[in-house]
């Protein structure tokens, strides 16, 4: 087989066979296909797309490009969760301890943030001392004792995805439905959970900007899961405004703790409860979403969710005192208040641009090698539909320098539209696909 022939076949709209896809992924994994030919293939796929069969074959070839994580020694139905990526999307830090506190083991491998979307690993690393590098043996041990592990993906898991994602990132080929499905599902399949809940984000701050493409992505991933005997539920949720009010690493940790303390209500809590309820259904702990939400809510009210979060911090060497004392978390020195230019309603938000603003503060990375300023970010003061008067503070920006605050403030201001007309309230949960 020759890679040039395969690139030409895909470029001209042909369908790749299972063997051809396996040849491509093997060549990516062992570097026998050079980056320029891998990139050419990615661009051919971007323009010509993969059908469902090709997407499944790609996913399975990627899932088996390295080792797989065997969770069979951990008792119970293991559930995993994945978000396609958004802004102020801190649900993992809330629902992993909450679901684990209901007696369902959560062993979650997470990634770092790239571009406008934040990554769970970066948030965890903003906690002084927290160790995200956990070996598979350690993870199994933790899962058996505490029922919760939040860790970085181990090196031998889906090496093909690591290479492909890095190349997609620099060749403008990230936002392709087949490539996103393959990337996410290969990692979830290799990570070994029995049930998977996907949070497919839809809106201005998501890869999928409109409802039909979000549904298509959700259905593709659910089909892939079904074909390998994994129970997959996809929740399609809105990303037309930041999910929580805090954007940035330590700021999002604080908001997650506040939710676990029962002090914060709203969209972040609602999405976390919905995803958590489907995780409990996947684990056969409850029979309905209502039952799941009520079990999770009870564990917020009785403090069991927060206690599990504390257990996670102690287990992975994070300072548990941050729960009572947020000043132990980093917070950048320079601060800027962004104010409304006019009276009216908060009419719309360009969420990707708000993510761009947070990137400007230093809270994210534009390219994989960028370092992060854990204490920087944005505290939003408004949501769509709120009324404001000229001069009201609509956001606080934190960054290392005043210049960075000013630059981030410009992006933020441009991203928020204030109008005299009352907007329609965006729907939070758009659909459930299973
Ligand atoms: N998240 C992933 O893990 N992969 C993608 O391709 C997009 C989002």
XYZ file of N, CA and C in Angstrom, residues 32-294:
789
model
N 6.106 6.305 10.272
C 6.625 5.919 8.953
C 5.991 6.784 7.852
N 4.864 7.425 8.160
C 4.315 8.411 7.202
C 4.713 9.796 7.721
N 5.419 10.569 6.901
C 5.856 11.892 7.383
C 4.680 12.854 7.591
N 4.922 13.852 8.464
C 3.863 14.803 8.829
C 3.209 15.467 7.617
N 4.015 15.754 6.565
C 3.408 16.479 5.435
C 2.384 15.604 4.713
N 2.612 14.272 4.682
C 1.619 13.418 4.028
C 0.407 13.176 4.945
N 0.673 13.103 6.250
C -0.459 12.976 7.194
C -1.330 14.223 7.078
N -0.685 15.381 7.018
C -1.434 16.643 6.902
C -2.238 16.691 5.615
N -1.633 16.211 4.535
C -2.356 16.198 3.245
C -3.585 15.298 3.342
N -3.434 14.164 4.008
C -4.581 13.253 4.174
C -5.666 13.918 5.032
N -5.224 14.605 6.094
C -6.208 15.287 6.956
C -6.998 16.312 6.157
N -6.302 17.046 5.290
C -6.998 18.063 4.495
C -7.945 17.399 3.484
N -7.510 16.270 2.927
C -8.394 15.545 1.995
C -9.647 15.081 2.741
N -9.453 14.568 3.964
C -10.611 14.124 4.769
C -11.493 15.324 5.099
N -10.852 16.447 5.434
C -11.604 17.656 5.793
C -12.564 18.046 4.658
N -12.064 18.006 3.428
C -12.906 18.440 2.306
C -13.840 17.348 1.781
N -13.392 16.091 1.800
C -14.214 15.021 1.211
C -15.001 14.250 2.259
N -14.620 14.397 3.499
C -15.297 13.764 4.638
C -15.143 12.243 4.659
N -15.543 11.653 5.774
C -15.568 10.193 5.911
C -17.020 9.810 6.131
N -17.452 8.678 5.565
C -18.817 8.246 5.876
C -18.807 7.519 7.221
N -19.985 7.050 7.665
C -20.083 6.441 9.006
C -19.152 5.247 9.167
N -19.088 4.430 8.117
C -18.247 3.222 8.199
C -16.768 3.613 8.324
N -16.347 4.554 7.488
C -14.940 5.003 7.555
C -14.645 5.628 8.930
N -15.619 6.408 9.455
C -15.409 7.063 10.753
C -15.238 6.012 11.856
N -16.076 4.954 11.800
C -15.952 3.875 12.790
C -14.602 3.187 12.671
N -14.189 2.898 11.436
C -12.887 2.216 11.237
C -11.745 3.095 11.743
N -11.841 4.400 11.457
C -10.789 5.334 11.914
C -10.731 5.331 13.443
N -11.916 5.391 14.055
C -11.986 5.432 15.522
C -11.344 4.185 16.127
N -11.717 3.012 15.593
C -11.199 1.776 16.175
C -9.694 1.644 15.940
N -9.235 2.060 14.764
C -7.786 1.990 14.494
C -7.040 2.909 15.465
N -7.623 4.094 15.738
C -6.983 5.018 16.688
C -7.055 4.477 18.110
N -8.204 3.893 18.467
C -8.372 3.348 19.828
C -7.334 2.257 20.098
N -6.965 1.510 19.058
C -6.008 0.414 19.238
C -4.595 0.793 18.798
N -4.345 2.083 18.626
C -2.993 2.493 18.197
C -1.999 2.393 19.351
N -2.501 2.241 20.580
C -1.625 2.054 21.745
C -2.277 1.050 22.671
N -2.001 1.159 23.950
C -2.613 0.237 24.910
C -4.037 0.666 25.224
N -4.780 -0.195 25.890
C -6.102 0.187 26.379
C -6.106 -0.016 27.895
N -7.001 0.701 28.553
C -7.014 0.691 30.016
C -8.051 -0.347 30.456
N -7.604 -1.352 31.188
C -8.500 -2.425 31.614
C -9.041 -2.110 33.018
N -10.316 -1.768 33.082
C -10.916 -1.374 34.370
C -11.695 -2.520 35.012
N -11.545 -3.732 34.447
C -12.411 -4.830 34.911
C -12.203 -5.186 36.382
N -11.021 -4.851 36.938
C -10.796 -5.205 38.351
C -11.511 -4.239 39.315
N -12.040 -3.134 38.764
C -12.794 -2.187 39.619
C -14.264 -2.604 39.582
N -14.828 -2.816 40.768
C -16.208 -3.289 40.836
C -17.203 -2.236 40.335
N -18.269 -2.685 39.736
C -19.350 -1.778 39.340
C -19.243 -1.343 37.888
N -20.293 -0.664 37.436
C -20.304 -0.146 36.061
C -19.557 1.185 36.070
N -18.499 1.243 35.273
C -17.681 2.465 35.261
C -18.232 3.445 34.219
N -18.372 4.703 34.636
C -18.897 5.685 33.684
C -17.871 6.782 33.436
N -17.884 7.268 32.216
C -16.963 8.338 31.827
C -17.794 9.453 31.207
N -17.188 10.619 31.108
C -17.907 11.780 30.589
C -16.935 12.580 29.737
N -17.431 13.183 28.687
C -16.548 14.014 27.865
C -17.325 15.195 27.307
N -16.703 16.352 27.333
C -17.329 17.520 26.719
C -16.582 17.843 25.432
N -17.327 18.260 24.403
C -16.640 18.611 23.153
C -15.933 19.960 23.279
N -16.112 20.636 24.401
C -15.296 21.824 24.662
C -16.068 23.120 24.591
N -15.962 23.911 25.658
C -16.657 25.189 25.672
C -15.965 26.176 26.596
N -16.651 27.254 26.924
C -16.098 28.324 27.749
C -16.791 28.293 29.120
N -15.988 28.394 30.194
C -16.508 28.295 31.578
C -17.248 26.983 31.785
N -16.732 25.943 31.163
C -17.357 24.619 31.200
C -16.618 23.795 32.265
N -17.086 23.916 33.505
C -16.378 23.314 34.639
C -17.106 22.085 35.165
N -17.940 21.477 34.323
C -18.820 20.420 34.834
C -18.045 19.230 35.419
N -16.894 18.877 34.838
C -16.170 17.689 35.339
C -15.814 17.836 36.812
N -15.340 19.026 37.200
C -14.920 19.218 38.595
C -16.108 19.117 39.548
N -17.304 19.313 39.035
C -18.498 19.212 39.875
C -19.036 17.782 39.865
N -19.228 17.264 38.644
C -19.950 15.989 38.624
C -19.095 14.773 38.893
N -17.783 14.845 38.666
C -16.963 13.657 38.986
C -17.079 13.329 40.485
N -16.835 14.296 41.409
C -17.009 13.953 42.829
C -18.464 13.664 43.207
N -19.403 14.379 42.577
C -20.821 14.157 42.919
C -21.262 12.741 42.551
N -20.923 12.337 41.316
C -21.325 10.996 40.857
C -20.599 9.932 41.692
N -19.305 10.157 41.949
C -18.549 9.186 42.768
C -19.150 9.096 44.174
N -19.657 10.228 44.679
C -20.248 10.210 46.032
C -21.545 9.406 46.071
N -22.107 9.110 44.889
C -23.312 8.265 44.822
C -22.932 6.786 44.688
N -21.635 6.481 44.762
C -21.198 5.084 44.713
C -20.890 4.558 43.322
N -20.736 5.468 42.346
C -20.396 5.037 40.986
C -18.949 5.440 40.700
N -18.067 4.476 40.401
C -16.664 4.836 40.175
C -16.481 5.717 38.933
N -15.738 6.811 39.104
C -15.441 7.712 37.985
C -13.926 7.754 37.817
N -13.465 7.187 36.716
C -12.018 7.207 36.430
C -11.895 7.988 35.129
N -11.486 9.229 35.251
C -11.561 10.090 34.073
C -10.201 10.610 33.654
N -9.880 10.327 32.399
C -8.663 10.906 31.828
C -9.082 12.174 31.097
N -8.382 13.255 31.389
C -8.769 14.522 30.780
C -7.626 15.098 29.962
N -7.968 16.154 29.225
C -6.962 16.790 28.386
C -6.714 18.230 28.798
N -5.749 18.828 28.124
C -5.443 20.239 28.358
C -6.285 21.091 27.409
N -6.419 22.361 27.780
C -7.188 23.258 26.931
C -6.367 23.714 25.742
N -7.079 23.994 24.653
C -6.417 24.555 23.478
C -7.394 25.526 22.824
N -6.880 26.706 22.434
C -7.765 27.695 21.818
C -8.732 28.248 22.849
N -9.989 28.468 22.442
C -10.937 29.134 23.349
C -11.455 28.220 24.445
N -11.248 26.902 24.308
C -11.872 26.020 25.297
C -10.880 25.581 26.372
N -11.337 25.603 27.633
C -10.460 25.264 28.752
C -10.342 23.764 28.925
N -9.278 23.326 29.605
C -9.083 21.892 29.819
C -9.086 21.563 31.299
N -9.683 20.423 31.653
C -9.778 20.031 33.059
C -8.392 19.906 33.703
N -7.424 19.379 32.952
C -6.090 19.193 33.542
C -5.488 20.521 33.990
N -5.664 21.550 33.189
C -5.112 22.863 33.547
C -5.781 23.392 34.814
N -7.082 23.169 34.903
C -7.807 23.633 36.101
C -7.281 22.900 37.332
N -7.116 21.579 37.200
C -6.611 20.796 38.341
C -5.196 21.229 38.723
N -4.398 21.541 37.713
C -3.009 21.935 37.998
C -2.909 23.311 38.646
N -4.004 24.082 38.599
C -3.971 25.380 39.285
C -4.096 25.192 40.801
N -4.444 23.980 41.228
C -4.560 23.687 42.668
C -3.166 23.326 43.185
N -2.642 24.092 44.158
C -1.272 23.821 44.619
C -1.082 22.364 45.009
N -0.074 21.738 44.389
C 0.314 20.367 44.731
C -0.386 19.276 43.939
N -1.510 19.588 43.286
C -2.311 18.518 42.668
C -1.522 17.792 41.567
N -1.504 16.452 41.654
C -0.751 15.639 40.674
C -1.718 15.010 39.681
N -1.524 15.373 38.409
C -2.401 14.812 37.373
C -1.771 13.589 36.704
N -0.450 13.405 36.924
C 0.209 12.242 36.326
C 0.082 11.056 37.265
N -0.805 10.160 36.899
C -1.102 8.990 37.727
C -0.875 7.772 36.835
N -0.183 6.750 37.350
C 0.022 5.549 36.529
C -1.286 4.744 36.514
N -1.360 3.807 35.585
C -2.581 2.995 35.501
C -2.771 2.170 36.777
N -1.672 1.677 37.348
C -1.762 0.863 38.579
C -2.319 1.730 39.718
N -1.755 2.946 39.818
C -2.213 3.878 40.866
C -3.695 4.210 40.676
N -4.074 4.445 39.416
C -5.462 4.820 39.129
C -6.409 3.707 39.574
N -6.028 2.462 39.315
C -6.886 1.337 39.710
C -7.000 1.281 41.234
N -5.875 1.532 41.900
C -5.856 1.534 43.365
C -6.789 2.629 43.906
N -6.641 3.838 43.360
C -7.496 4.962 43.777
C -8.974 4.626 43.523
N -9.239 4.082 42.336
C -10.633 3.788 41.972
C -11.248 2.820 42.967
N -10.420 1.875 43.464
C -10.963 0.874 44.408
C -11.158 1.474 45.805
N -10.348 2.461 46.167
C -10.482 3.021 47.514
C -11.425 4.222 47.562
N -11.222 5.205 46.679
C -12.054 6.420 46.766
C -13.168 6.449 45.723
N -13.008 5.678 44.635
C -14.017 5.686 43.570
C -13.900 6.883 42.645
N -12.808 7.621 42.758
C -12.640 8.774 41.852
C -11.165 8.960 41.494
N -10.915 9.180 40.209
C -9.567 9.525 39.740
C -9.732 10.537 38.614
N -9.038 11.661 38.719
C -8.977 12.609 37.596
C -7.510 12.698 37.201
N -7.202 12.316 35.989
C -5.788 12.172 35.611
C -5.558 12.545 34.150
N -4.279 12.721 33.806
C -3.968 12.990 32.405
C -3.948 11.658 31.670
N -4.173 11.750 30.382
C -4.147 10.543 29.571
C -2.751 9.928 29.636
N -2.679 8.612 29.878
C -1.348 7.996 29.961
C -0.711 7.964 28.563
N 0.629 7.917 28.534
C 1.354 8.052 27.269
C 1.001 6.996 26.235
N 0.692 5.789 26.728
C 0.489 4.723 25.736
C -0.947 4.641 25.216
N -1.802 5.566 25.662
C -3.189 5.547 25.203
C -3.363 6.389 23.934
N -3.945 5.827 22.920
C -4.221 6.487 21.630
C -3.113 7.454 21.158
N -1.904 6.923 20.955
C -0.832 7.806 20.454
C -1.177 8.415 19.090
N -1.985 7.696 18.296
C -2.341 8.240 16.970
C -3.142 9.528 17.126
N -4.034 9.561 18.131
C -4.828 10.784 18.324
C -3.933 11.952 18.715
N -2.948 11.666 19.582
C -2.061 12.764 20.020
C -1.395 13.403 18.803
N -0.881 12.539 17.906
C -0.185 13.072 16.720
C -1.154 13.772 15.777
N -2.291 13.123 15.537
C -3.248 13.708 14.598
C -3.780 15.034 15.130
N -4.074 15.082 16.459
C -4.640 16.314 17.013
C -3.647 17.462 16.880
N -2.364 17.155 17.164
C -1.335 18.203 17.062
C -1.245 18.716 15.624
N -1.348 17.811 14.646
C -1.275 18.249 13.246
C -2.557 18.968 12.815
N -3.701 18.483 13.296
C -4.970 19.161 12.957
C -4.947 20.596 13.464
N -4.375 20.741 14.648
C -4.336 22.052 15.272
C -3.569 23.079 14.425
N -2.553 22.624 13.714
C -1.740 23.581 12.943
C -2.020 23.529 11.434
N -3.037 22.755 11.036
C -3.348 22.697 9.599
C -4.804 23.085 9.302
N -5.474 23.660 10.296
C -6.852 24.117 10.068
C -7.817 22.966 9.820
N -7.578 21.823 10.437
C -8.459 20.675 10.190
C -9.070 20.118 11.488
N -9.187 20.988 12.503
C -9.776 20.510 13.763
C -11.280 20.294 13.610
N -11.978 21.282 13.045
C -13.449 21.233 13.101
C -14.083 20.419 11.979
N -13.705 19.171 11.908
C -14.337 18.225 11.001
C -15.034 17.159 11.833
N -16.280 16.916 11.510
C -17.109 16.034 12.342
C -16.535 14.618 12.494
N -16.060 14.036 11.397
C -15.522 12.669 11.478
C -14.243 12.643 12.314
N -13.422 13.668 12.144
C -12.150 13.703 12.888
C -12.399 13.967 14.371
N -13.369 14.833 14.683
C -13.692 15.089 16.102
C -14.262 13.807 16.725
N -15.205 13.168 16.025
C -15.808 11.928 16.553
C -14.734 10.878 16.809
N -13.857 10.696 15.824
C -12.804 9.677 15.960
C -11.881 9.995 17.118
N -11.528 11.266 17.253
C -10.609 11.687 18.307
C -11.223 11.433 19.688
N -12.453 11.880 19.873
C -13.093 11.736 21.190
C -13.385 10.265 21.497
N -14.026 9.586 20.551
C -14.475 8.222 20.858
C -13.302 7.243 20.966
N -12.219 7.467 20.218
C -11.075 6.544 20.348
C -10.525 6.616 21.766
N -10.458 7.839 22.322
C -9.923 8.002 23.690
C -10.864 7.382 24.709
N -12.161 7.591 24.510
C -13.137 7.061 25.477
C -13.148 5.534 25.429
N -13.053 4.966 24.224
C -13.066 3.504 24.092
C -11.797 2.925 24.731
N -10.650 3.548 24.436
C -9.384 3.042 24.998
C -9.338 3.207 26.514
N -10.051 4.224 27.044
C -10.007 4.477 28.496
C -10.870 3.492 29.283
N -11.654 2.677 28.589
C -12.225 1.486 29.203
C -13.555 1.572 29.913
N -14.205 2.742 30.010
C -15.476 2.805 30.760
C -16.581 2.034 30.026
N -17.563 1.562 30.819
C -18.677 0.807 30.231
C -19.723 1.753 29.652
N -19.936 2.864 30.342
C -20.948 3.826 29.900
C -20.282 5.195 29.723
N -20.698 5.890 28.686
C -20.070 7.184 28.373
C -21.165 8.234 28.184
N -21.010 9.359 28.873
C -21.945 10.467 28.670
C -21.180 11.597 27.985
N -21.703 12.016 26.843
C -21.032 13.072 26.073
C -21.804 14.371 26.206
N -21.088 15.438 26.456
C -21.705 16.762 26.469
C -21.316 17.427 25.150
N -22.252 17.426 24.211
C -21.960 18.000 22.887
C -22.410 19.459 22.912
N -21.438 20.335 22.856
C -21.735 21.771 22.961
C -22.169 22.323 21.611
N -23.120 23.233 21.649
C -23.660 23.792 20.418
C -23.835 25.299 20.587
N -23.265 26.067 19.682
C -23.459 27.516 19.773
C -22.186 28.277 19.451
N -22.199 29.556 19.754
C -21.110 30.435 19.306
C -19.767 30.107 19.958
N -19.777 29.384 21.074
C -18.497 29.044 21.724
C -18.161 27.578 21.603
N -18.712 26.921 20.561
C -18.482 25.480 20.403
C -17.951 25.188 19.006
N -17.380 23.988 18.827
C -16.987 23.576 17.467
C -18.228 23.517 16.583
N -19.319 22.975 17.157
C -20.563 22.846 16.402
C -21.399 24.100 16.653
N -21.490 24.945 15.644
C -22.147 26.248 15.828
C -23.672 26.128 15.756
N -24.154 25.116 15.021
C -25.610 25.026 14.852
C -26.129 23.661 15.291
N -27.430 23.631 15.551
C -28.077 22.430 16.089
C -27.925 21.203 15.169
N -28.181 21.320 13.841
C -28.056 20.108 13.005
C -26.653 19.491 13.074
N -25.598 20.322 13.079
C -24.260 19.687 13.119
C -23.978 19.084 14.487
N -24.528 19.699 15.556
C -24.338 19.108 16.892
C -25.049 17.752 16.971
N -26.265 17.680 16.400
C -27.007 16.404 16.402
C -26.230 15.358 15.604
N -25.689 15.789 14.464
C -24.943 14.843 13.618
C -23.725 14.302 14.377
N -23.013 15.198 15.062
C -21.835 14.764 15.834
C -22.265 13.804 16.948
N -23.336 14.167 17.648
C -23.819 13.317 18.753
C -24.215 11.940 18.240
N -24.953 11.903 17.117
C -25.411 10.611 16.577
C -24.219 9.768 16.107
N -23.250 10.434 15.461
C -22.081 9.687 14.978
C -21.358 9.038 16.146
N -21.160 9.810 17.241
C -20.421 9.262 18.379
C -21.229 8.171 19.088
N -22.546 8.362 19.183
C -23.388 7.344 19.831
C -23.349 6.042 19.022
N -23.386 6.160 17.688
C -23.321 4.972 16.816
C -21.994 4.229 16.987
N -20.909 5.012 17.049
C -19.586 4.379 17.223
C -19.570 3.604 18.537
N -20.083 4.245 19.594
C -20.109 3.593 20.912
C -20.912 2.306 20.868
N -22.087 2.396 20.215
C -22.976 1.227 20.132
C -22.271 0.072 19.405
N -21.520 0.431 18.332
C -20.876 -0.634 17.550
C -19.820 -1.389 18.357
N -19.350 -0.804 19.462
C -18.361 -1.528 20.285
C -18.938 -1.856 21.672
N -20.263 -1.863 21.756
C -20.918 -2.316 22.979
C -20.808 -1.368 24.160
N -20.579 -0.076 23.898
C -20.561 0.897 25.009
C -21.878 1.666 24.987
N -22.382 1.876 26.195
C -23.631 2.599 26.344
C -23.327 4.110 26.293
N -23.729 4.761 25.199
C -23.402 6.192 25.032
C -24.659 7.053 25.052
N -24.641 8.099 25.857
C -25.716 9.097 25.819
C -25.074 10.444 25.531
N -25.639 11.168 24.594
C -25.110 12.509 24.296
C -26.137 13.561 24.687
N -25.699 14.504 25.498
C -26.537 15.634 25.880
C -26.074 16.812 25.022
N -26.992 17.383 24.265
C -26.605 18.559 23.464
C -26.962 19.796 24.278
N -25.950 20.572 24.629
C -26.219 21.728 25.498
C -25.680 23.019 24.875
N -26.305 24.112 25.273
C -26.011 25.397 24.638
C -24.656 25.972 25.054
N -23.965 26.504 24.083
C -22.728 27.247 24.357
C -22.878 28.632 23.703
N -24.086 29.212 23.841
C -24.316 30.554 23.296
C -23.933 31.637 24.286
N -23.550 31.216 25.494
C -22.928 32.118 26.467
C -22.065 31.223 27.355
N -21.067 31.789 28.063
C -20.245 30.938 28.927
C -21.156 30.165 29.889
N -20.796 28.898 30.149
C -21.692 28.072 30.967
C -21.747 28.562 32.417
N -20.571 28.785 32.996
C -20.530 29.341 34.351
C -20.208 30.823 34.282
N -19.960 31.424 35.435
C -19.642 32.856 35.466
C -18.131 33.081 35.493
N -17.350 32.081 35.904
C -15.898 32.243 35.992
C -15.211 31.545 34.818
N -14.283 32.252 34.196
C -13.517 31.680 33.091
C -12.045 31.795 33.460
N -11.319 30.694 33.380
C -9.911 30.710 33.815
C -9.737 29.570 34.801
N -8.516 29.196 35.067
C -8.282 27.928 35.747
C -8.626 27.948 37.235
N -7.901 28.763 38.043
C -8.235 28.776 39.470
C -9.636 29.358 39.685
N -10.044 30.299 38.817
C -11.383 30.887 38.965
C -12.471 29.830 38.770
N -12.236 28.914 37.835
C -13.234 27.858 37.599
C -13.236 26.836 38.729
N -12.065 26.604 39.337
C -12.006 25.698 40.497
C -12.869 26.286 41.607
N -12.743 27.595 41.831
C -13.535 28.257 42.887
C -15.030 28.100 42.604
N -15.423 28.323 41.345
C -16.858 28.222 41.037
C -17.362 26.787 41.239
N -16.530 25.809 40.862
C -16.937 24.400 41.049
C -17.123 24.106 42.541
N -16.220 24.602 43.370
C -16.349 24.369 44.823
C -17.611 25.044 45.349
N -17.877 26.252 44.848
C -19.084 26.967 45.281
C -20.353 26.178 44.902
N -20.332 25.549 43.732
C -21.480 24.722 43.327
C -21.600 23.531 44.276
N -20.466 22.891 44.569
C -20.500 21.725 45.471
C -20.928 22.122 46.884
N -20.666 23.375 47.257
C -21.112 23.850 48.579
C -22.601 24.207 48.575
N -23.201 24.225 47.379
C -24.621 24.563 47.283
C -24.863 26.058 47.217
N -23.789 26.828 46.983
C -23.940 28.286 46.986
C -24.284 28.869 45.617
N -24.128 28.058 44.550
C -24.335 28.599 43.205
C -25.391 27.785 42.474
N -26.384 28.465 41.937
C -27.396 27.800 41.101
C -27.212 28.326 39.681
N -27.977 27.801 38.747
C -27.909 28.345 37.394
C -27.462 27.300 36.383
N -27.041 27.805 35.199
C -26.788 26.911 34.062
C -25.695 25.879 34.340
N -24.613 26.300 35.001
C -23.505 25.366 35.247
C -23.992 24.189 36.087
N -24.723 24.498 37.139
C -25.271 23.440 37.997
C -26.259 22.585 37.207
N -27.124 23.230 36.415
C -28.160 22.476 35.698
C -27.550 21.495 34.689
N -26.514 21.953 33.954
C -25.882 21.032 32.991
C -25.161 19.911 33.745
N -24.483 20.270 34.844
C -23.768 19.249 35.623
C -24.750 18.202 36.156
N -25.908 18.652 36.644
C -26.889 17.697 37.184
C -27.457 16.804 36.075
N -27.701 17.400 34.907
C -28.240 16.593 33.797
C -27.230 15.533 33.364
N -25.974 15.962 33.166
C -24.940 14.993 32.754
C -24.758 13.928 33.831
N -24.724 14.390 35.087
C -24.546 13.463 36.211
C -25.679 12.454 36.287
N -26.908 12.927 36.038
C -28.063 12.023 36.089
C -27.926 10.941 35.017
N -27.477 11.335 33.810
C -27.296 10.315 32.760
C -26.139 9.372 33.097
N -25.139 9.875 33.826
C -24.066 8.973 34.273
C -24.629 7.947 35.262
N -25.492 8.392 36.153
C -26.084 7.468 37.135
C -27.005 6.458 36.436
N -27.701 6.919 35.390
C -28.556 5.985 34.627
C -27.655 4.956 33.927
N -26.559 5.457 33.307
C -25.624 4.554 32.616
C -25.050 3.509 33.561
N -24.883 3.899 34.829
C -24.318 2.978 35.834
C -25.415 2.137 36.490
N -26.637 2.300 36.011
C -27.817 1.571 36.530
C -28.068 1.834 38.016
N -27.720 3.025 38.452
C -27.935 3.420 39.841
C -29.334 3.981 40.019
N -29.835 4.632 38.968
C -31.189 5.185 38.993
C -31.869 4.854 37.666
N -33.195 5.046 37.648
C -33.941 4.702 36.430
C -34.394 5.914 35.632
N -34.313 7.093 36.227
C -34.796 8.263 35.490
C -33.912 9.473 35.787
N -34.012 10.460 34.899
C -33.243 11.697 35.073
C -33.660 12.376 36.382
N -34.977 12.385 36.644
C -35.481 13.046 37.864
C -34.855 12.398 39.100
N -34.842 11.056 39.115
C -34.270 10.332 40.250
C -32.775 10.661 40.389
N -32.103 10.732 39.252
C -30.662 11.032 39.259
C -30.390 12.428 39.794
N -31.159 13.408 39.291
C -30.963 14.797 39.729
C -31.232 14.901 41.226
N -32.243 14.173 41.688
C -32.570 14.285 43.116
C -31.459 13.648 43.975
